[in-house]
CSV table of C-alpha atoms in Angstrom, one decimal:
chain,number,residue,atom,x,y,z
A,279,UNK,CA,-48.4,53.2,23.0
A,280,UNK,CA,-49.0,56.9,23.8
A,281,UNK,CA,-50.2,59.4,21.3
A,282,UNK,CA,-48.7,62.7,22.6
A,283,UNK,CA,-51.1,64.7,20.5
A,284,UNK,CA,-54.0,63.2,22.5
A,285,UNK,CA,-52.5,62.2,25.8
A,286,UNK,CA,-52.7,64.5,28.9
A,287,UNK,CA,-50.3,63.9,31.7
A,288,UNK,CA,-52.2,63.9,34.9
A,289,UNK,CA,-52.1,62.0,38.2
A,290,UNK,CA,-53.7,58.6,37.8
A,291,UNK,CA,-55.1,56.7,40.7
A,292,UNK,CA,-54.1,53.3,39.2
A,293,UNK,CA,-52.7,51.7,36.1
A,294,UNK,CA,-56.2,50.7,34.8
A,295,UNK,CA,-57.2,54.4,34.7
A,296,UNK,CA,-54.0,55.2,32.8
A,297,UNK,CA,-54.5,52.4,30.2
A,298,UNK,CA,-58.1,53.6,29.6
A,299,UNK,CA,-57.2,57.2,29.3
A,300,UNK,CA,-57.4,59.2,26.0
A,301,UNK,CA,-54.3,58.8,23.8
A,302,UNK,CA,-53.2,55.4,25.3
A,303,UNK,CA,-53.6,52.1,23.4
A,304,UNK,CA,-52.7,48.9,25.2
A,305,UNK,CA,-51.9,45.4,23.6
A,306,UNK,CA,-49.8,42.4,24.4
A,307,UNK,CA,-46.7,42.5,22.3
A,308,UNK,CA,-45.6,38.9,23.2
A,309,UNK,CA,-47.0,35.7,24.5
A,310,UNK,CA,-45.5,32.5,25.9
A,311,UNK,CA,-44.6,29.9,23.5
A,312,UNK,CA,-47.0,26.9,23.3
A,313,UNK,CA,-45.7,23.4,22.3
A,314,UNK,CA,-48.7,21.5,21.0
A,315,UNK,CA,-46.7,18.3,21.3
A,316,UNK,CA,-46.5,18.5,25.0
A,317,UNK,CA,-49.3,18.8,27.7
A,318,UNK,CA,-47.2,20.3,30.5
A,319,UNK,CA,-50.0,19.8,33.0
A,320,UNK,CA,-49.7,16.1,32.7
A,321,UNK,CA,-45.9,16.0,33.4
A,322,UNK,CA,-45.0,14.2,36.6
A,323,UNK,CA,-42.3,15.5,38.9
A,324,UNK,CA,-39.4,13.5,37.4
A,325,UNK,CA,-40.3,14.5,33.8
A,326,UNK,CA,-40.7,18.2,34.8
A,327,UNK,CA,-37.3,18.1,36.5
A,328,UNK,CA,-35.5,16.6,33.5
A,329,UNK,CA,-37.3,19.0,31.1
A,330,UNK,CA,-36.3,21.9,33.3
A,331,UNK,CA,-32.6,20.6,33.4
A,332,UNK,CA,-32.5,20.3,29.7
A,333,UNK,CA,-33.9,23.8,29.3
A,334,UNK,CA,-31.4,25.4,31.6
A,335,UNK,CA,-28.4,23.6,29.9
A,336,UNK,CA,-29.6,24.8,26.5
A,337,UNK,CA,-30.1,28.3,27.8
A,338,UNK,CA,-26.6,28.5,29.2
A,339,UNK,CA,-25.0,27.0,26.1
A,340,UNK,CA,-26.9,29.5,23.9
A,341,UNK,CA,-25.1,32.4,25.9
A,342,UNK,CA,-21.6,30.9,25.4
A,343,UNK,CA,-21.1,31.5,21.8
A,344,UNK,CA,-18.2,34.0,22.0
A,345,UNK,CA,-14.8,34.6,20.5
A,346,UNK,CA,-13.5,36.0,23.8
A,347,UNK,CA,-13.0,34.4,27.2
A,348,UNK,CA,-16.1,33.7,29.3
A,349,UNK,CA,-16.6,33.8,33.0
A,350,UNK,CA,-19.4,33.8,35.5
A,351,UNK,CA,-20.4,35.7,38.6
A,352,UNK,CA,-20.7,33.4,41.6
A,353,UNK,CA,-22.5,34.5,44.7
A,354,UNK,CA,-22.9,31.0,46.3
A,355,UNK,CA,-26.7,31.2,45.9
A,356,UNK,CA,-28.8,28.6,43.9
A,357,UNK,CA,-29.1,30.6,40.6
A,358,UNK,CA,-25.4,31.4,40.0
A,359,UNK,CA,-24.3,28.1,41.4
A,360,UNK,CA,-26.4,26.2,38.9
A,361,UNK,CA,-25.1,28.2,36.0
A,362,UNK,CA,-21.5,27.8,37.0
A,363,UNK,CA,-22.1,24.0,37.5
A,364,UNK,CA,-23.6,23.7,33.9
A,365,UNK,CA,-20.7,25.7,32.5
A,366,UNK,CA,-18.2,23.5,34.1
A,367,UNK,CA,-19.9,20.3,33.1
A,368,UNK,CA,-20.9,21.1,29.5
A,369,UNK,CA,-18.8,24.1,28.3
A,370,UNK,CA,-15.3,24.0,29.9
A,371,UNK,CA,-13.4,21.1,31.5
A,372,UNK,CA,-10.5,23.4,32.6
A,373,UNK,CA,-12.4,25.1,35.4
A,374,UNK,CA,-14.5,28.2,34.3
A,375,UNK,CA,-13.4,31.6,35.7
A,376,UNK,CA,-15.7,32.7,38.6
A,377,UNK,CA,-15.9,36.0,40.2
A,378,UNK,CA,-17.1,37.1,43.7
A,379,UNK,CA,-16.5,40.2,45.9
A,380,UNK,CA,-16.8,40.5,49.6
A,381,UNK,CA,-16.8,43.3,52.1
A,382,UNK,CA,-14.7,43.8,55.2
A,383,UNK,CA,-18.1,44.7,57.1
A,384,UNK,CA,-19.4,41.3,57.8
A,385,UNK,CA,-23.1,42.0,57.7
A,386,UNK,CA,-22.9,42.2,53.9
A,387,UNK,CA,-20.2,39.7,53.2
A,388,UNK,CA,-21.4,36.4,51.5
A,389,UNK,CA,-18.0,35.6,49.9
A,390,UNK,CA,-17.5,32.5,52.0
A,391,UNK,CA,-20.5,30.8,50.4
A,392,UNK,CA,-19.0,31.4,46.9
A,393,UNK,CA,-15.7,30.1,47.9
A,394,UNK,CA,-17.3,26.8,49.1
A,395,UNK,CA,-19.1,26.3,45.8
A,396,UNK,CA,-16.0,27.3,43.8
A,397,UNK,CA,-13.9,24.7,45.7
A,398,UNK,CA,-16.5,22.0,45.2
A,399,UNK,CA,-16.8,22.6,41.5
A,400,UNK,CA,-13.1,23.3,41.0
A,401,UNK,CA,-13.5,26.7,39.3
A,402,UNK,CA,-10.7,29.3,38.7
A,403,UNK,CA,-12.1,31.4,41.3
A,404,UNK,CA,-11.3,35.2,41.8
A,405,UNK,CA,-12.3,37.0,45.0
A,406,UNK,CA,-11.8,40.6,46.1
A,407,UNK,CA,-12.7,42.1,49.5
A,408,UNK,CA,-13.7,45.7,49.4
A,409,UNK,CA,-13.3,47.9,52.4
A,410,UNK,CA,-15.8,50.5,53.5
A,411,UNK,CA,-13.9,53.5,52.0
A,412,UNK,CA,-13.5,51.8,48.7
A,413,UNK,CA,-17.2,51.0,48.5
A,414,UNK,CA,-18.3,54.5,49.4
A,415,UNK,CA,-16.0,56.1,47.0
A,416,UNK,CA,-17.1,53.9,44.2
A,417,UNK,CA,-20.8,54.8,44.8
A,418,UNK,CA,-20.0,58.2,43.4
A,419,UNK,CA,-19.2,56.7,39.8
A,420,UNK,CA,-22.4,54.6,39.6
A,421,UNK,CA,-24.6,57.3,38.0
A,422,UNK,CA,-22.3,57.4,35.0
A,423,UNK,CA,-22.9,53.8,34.1
A,424,UNK,CA,-26.7,53.5,34.2
A,425,UNK,CA,-29.1,55.2,31.7
A,426,UNK,CA,-31.5,56.1,34.4
A,427,UNK,CA,-31.8,56.2,38.2
A,428,UNK,CA,-33.0,53.2,40.1
A,429,UNK,CA,-33.0,52.5,43.8
A,430,UNK,CA,-32.0,48.7,43.9
A,431,UNK,CA,-29.0,48.3,46.2
A,432,UNK,CA,-27.7,45.5,43.9
A,433,UNK,CA,-26.2,48.1,41.7
A,434,UNK,CA,-23.3,48.6,44.0
A,435,UNK,CA,-22.0,45.1,44.2
A,436,UNK,CA,-22.8,44.6,40.4
A,437,UNK,CA,-20.7,47.5,39.5
A,438,UNK,CA,-17.9,46.4,41.8
A,439,UNK,CA,-17.7,42.9,40.7
A,440,UNK,CA,-17.9,44.0,37.0
A,441,UNK,CA,-14.9,46.1,37.6
A,442,UNK,CA,-12.9,43.1,38.9
A,443,UNK,CA,-14.1,40.6,36.3
A,444,UNK,CA,-13.3,42.9,33.3
A,445,UNK,CA,-9.6,42.5,34.1
A,446,UNK,CA,-9.8,38.8,33.1
A,447,UNK,CA,-12.8,38.3,30.8
A,448,UNK,CA,-15.1,40.4,28.6
A,449,UNK,CA,-18.3,38.1,28.9
A,450,UNK,CA,-19.9,36.9,32.1
A,451,UNK,CA,-23.0,35.0,32.9
A,452,UNK,CA,-24.9,35.6,36.1
A,453,UNK,CA,-27.9,34.2,37.9
A,454,UNK,CA,-30.2,37.2,37.5
A,455,UNK,CA,-33.9,36.5,36.8
A,456,UNK,CA,-33.9,33.2,38.7
A,457,UNK,CA,-36.1,34.6,41.5
A,458,UNK,CA,-38.3,36.3,38.9
A,459,UNK,CA,-38.9,33.1,37.0
A,460,UNK,CA,-39.3,30.7,40.0
A,461,UNK,CA,-41.1,33.1,42.5
A,462,UNK,CA,-38.1,33.3,44.8
A,463,UNK,CA,-38.9,36.7,46.4
A,464,UNK,CA,-41.0,37.1,49.5
A,465,UNK,CA,-43.2,39.5,47.8
A,466,UNK,CA,-44.5,36.8,45.4
A,467,UNK,CA,-45.5,34.7,48.3
A,468,UNK,CA,-47.1,37.5,50.2
A,469,UNK,CA,-48.9,38.8,47.1
A,470,UNK,CA,-50.4,35.4,46.4
A,471,UNK,CA,-51.5,35.0,50.0
A,472,UNK,CA,-53.1,38.5,50.6
A,473,UNK,CA,-54.1,40.0,47.2
A,474,UNK,CA,-57.5,38.2,47.0
A,475,UNK,CA,-58.5,39.7,50.4
A,476,UNK,CA,-57.0,43.1,49.6
A,477,UNK,CA,-58.7,43.4,46.3
A,478,UNK,CA,-62.0,43.5,48.0
A,479,UNK,CA,-61.1,46.8,49.7
A,480,UNK,CA,-61.5,50.3,48.1
A,481,UNK,CA,-58.4,51.7,46.4
A,482,UNK,CA,-58.1,54.5,49.0
A,483,UNK,CA,-57.9,52.0,51.9
A,484,UNK,CA,-55.4,49.7,50.0
A,485,UNK,CA,-53.2,52.8,49.5
A,486,UNK,CA,-53.3,53.7,53.2
A,487,UNK,CA,-52.3,50.1,54.0
A,488,UNK,CA,-49.4,50.3,51.5
A,489,UNK,CA,-48.1,53.6,52.8
A,490,UNK,CA,-48.3,52.1,56.4
A,491,UNK,CA,-46.3,49.0,55.5
A,492,UNK,CA,-43.7,51.1,53.7
A,493,UNK,CA,-42.9,52.8,57.1
A,494,UNK,CA,-42.3,49.5,58.9
A,495,UNK,CA,-38.7,48.3,59.4
A,496,UNK,CA,-37.5,46.2,56.5
A,497,UNK,CA,-36.7,43.2,58.7
A,498,UNK,CA,-40.2,43.1,60.0
A,499,UNK,CA,-41.7,43.3,56.5
A,500,UNK,CA,-39.5,40.6,55.2
A,501,UNK,CA,-40.7,38.2,57.7
């Protein structure tokens, strides 16, 4: 919480200095739920797998209470494929509507993976291939849809696929947050590997390292 009568906006070197500054009060507004009847540290692999499966099924079911048709985005990746599989098995036996977009510039086209999953699961699959001009023209409308600017390139395909899906359904599920929950991004692996060493360095040195890394080609950094 920030008390605007006491807080002074200055350039802070790090988050810790900001939290400890005058006019700022910091507290945890949530905590993970603890089930006293289970000791999760003692679960073996099979028990953990079964518990995760039940949790995923319940999570998907809880998002399907709707009085309008429901569909799902399908990229062909693990997260969205899992959700579509659960929908098909536990929610709809008629073949859930799935949506995917591709691009005629092949470096960014992953629609073939989604098509394989859709064929395997027997979904009512909808795919649209955008050309380069359509994509560039659509970018001009994106700022009107979001409350604030952000730099994630996922906003482009998200808007495009939403436009296509809205013609058939009003509610869609997606695989967002799978990488956040299960540490699927490279940055999680790298942070865990290097943070203990980097934390020994002064902040000024860490800042220089970060600025240097940001100038490297993305393909090199991702490796």
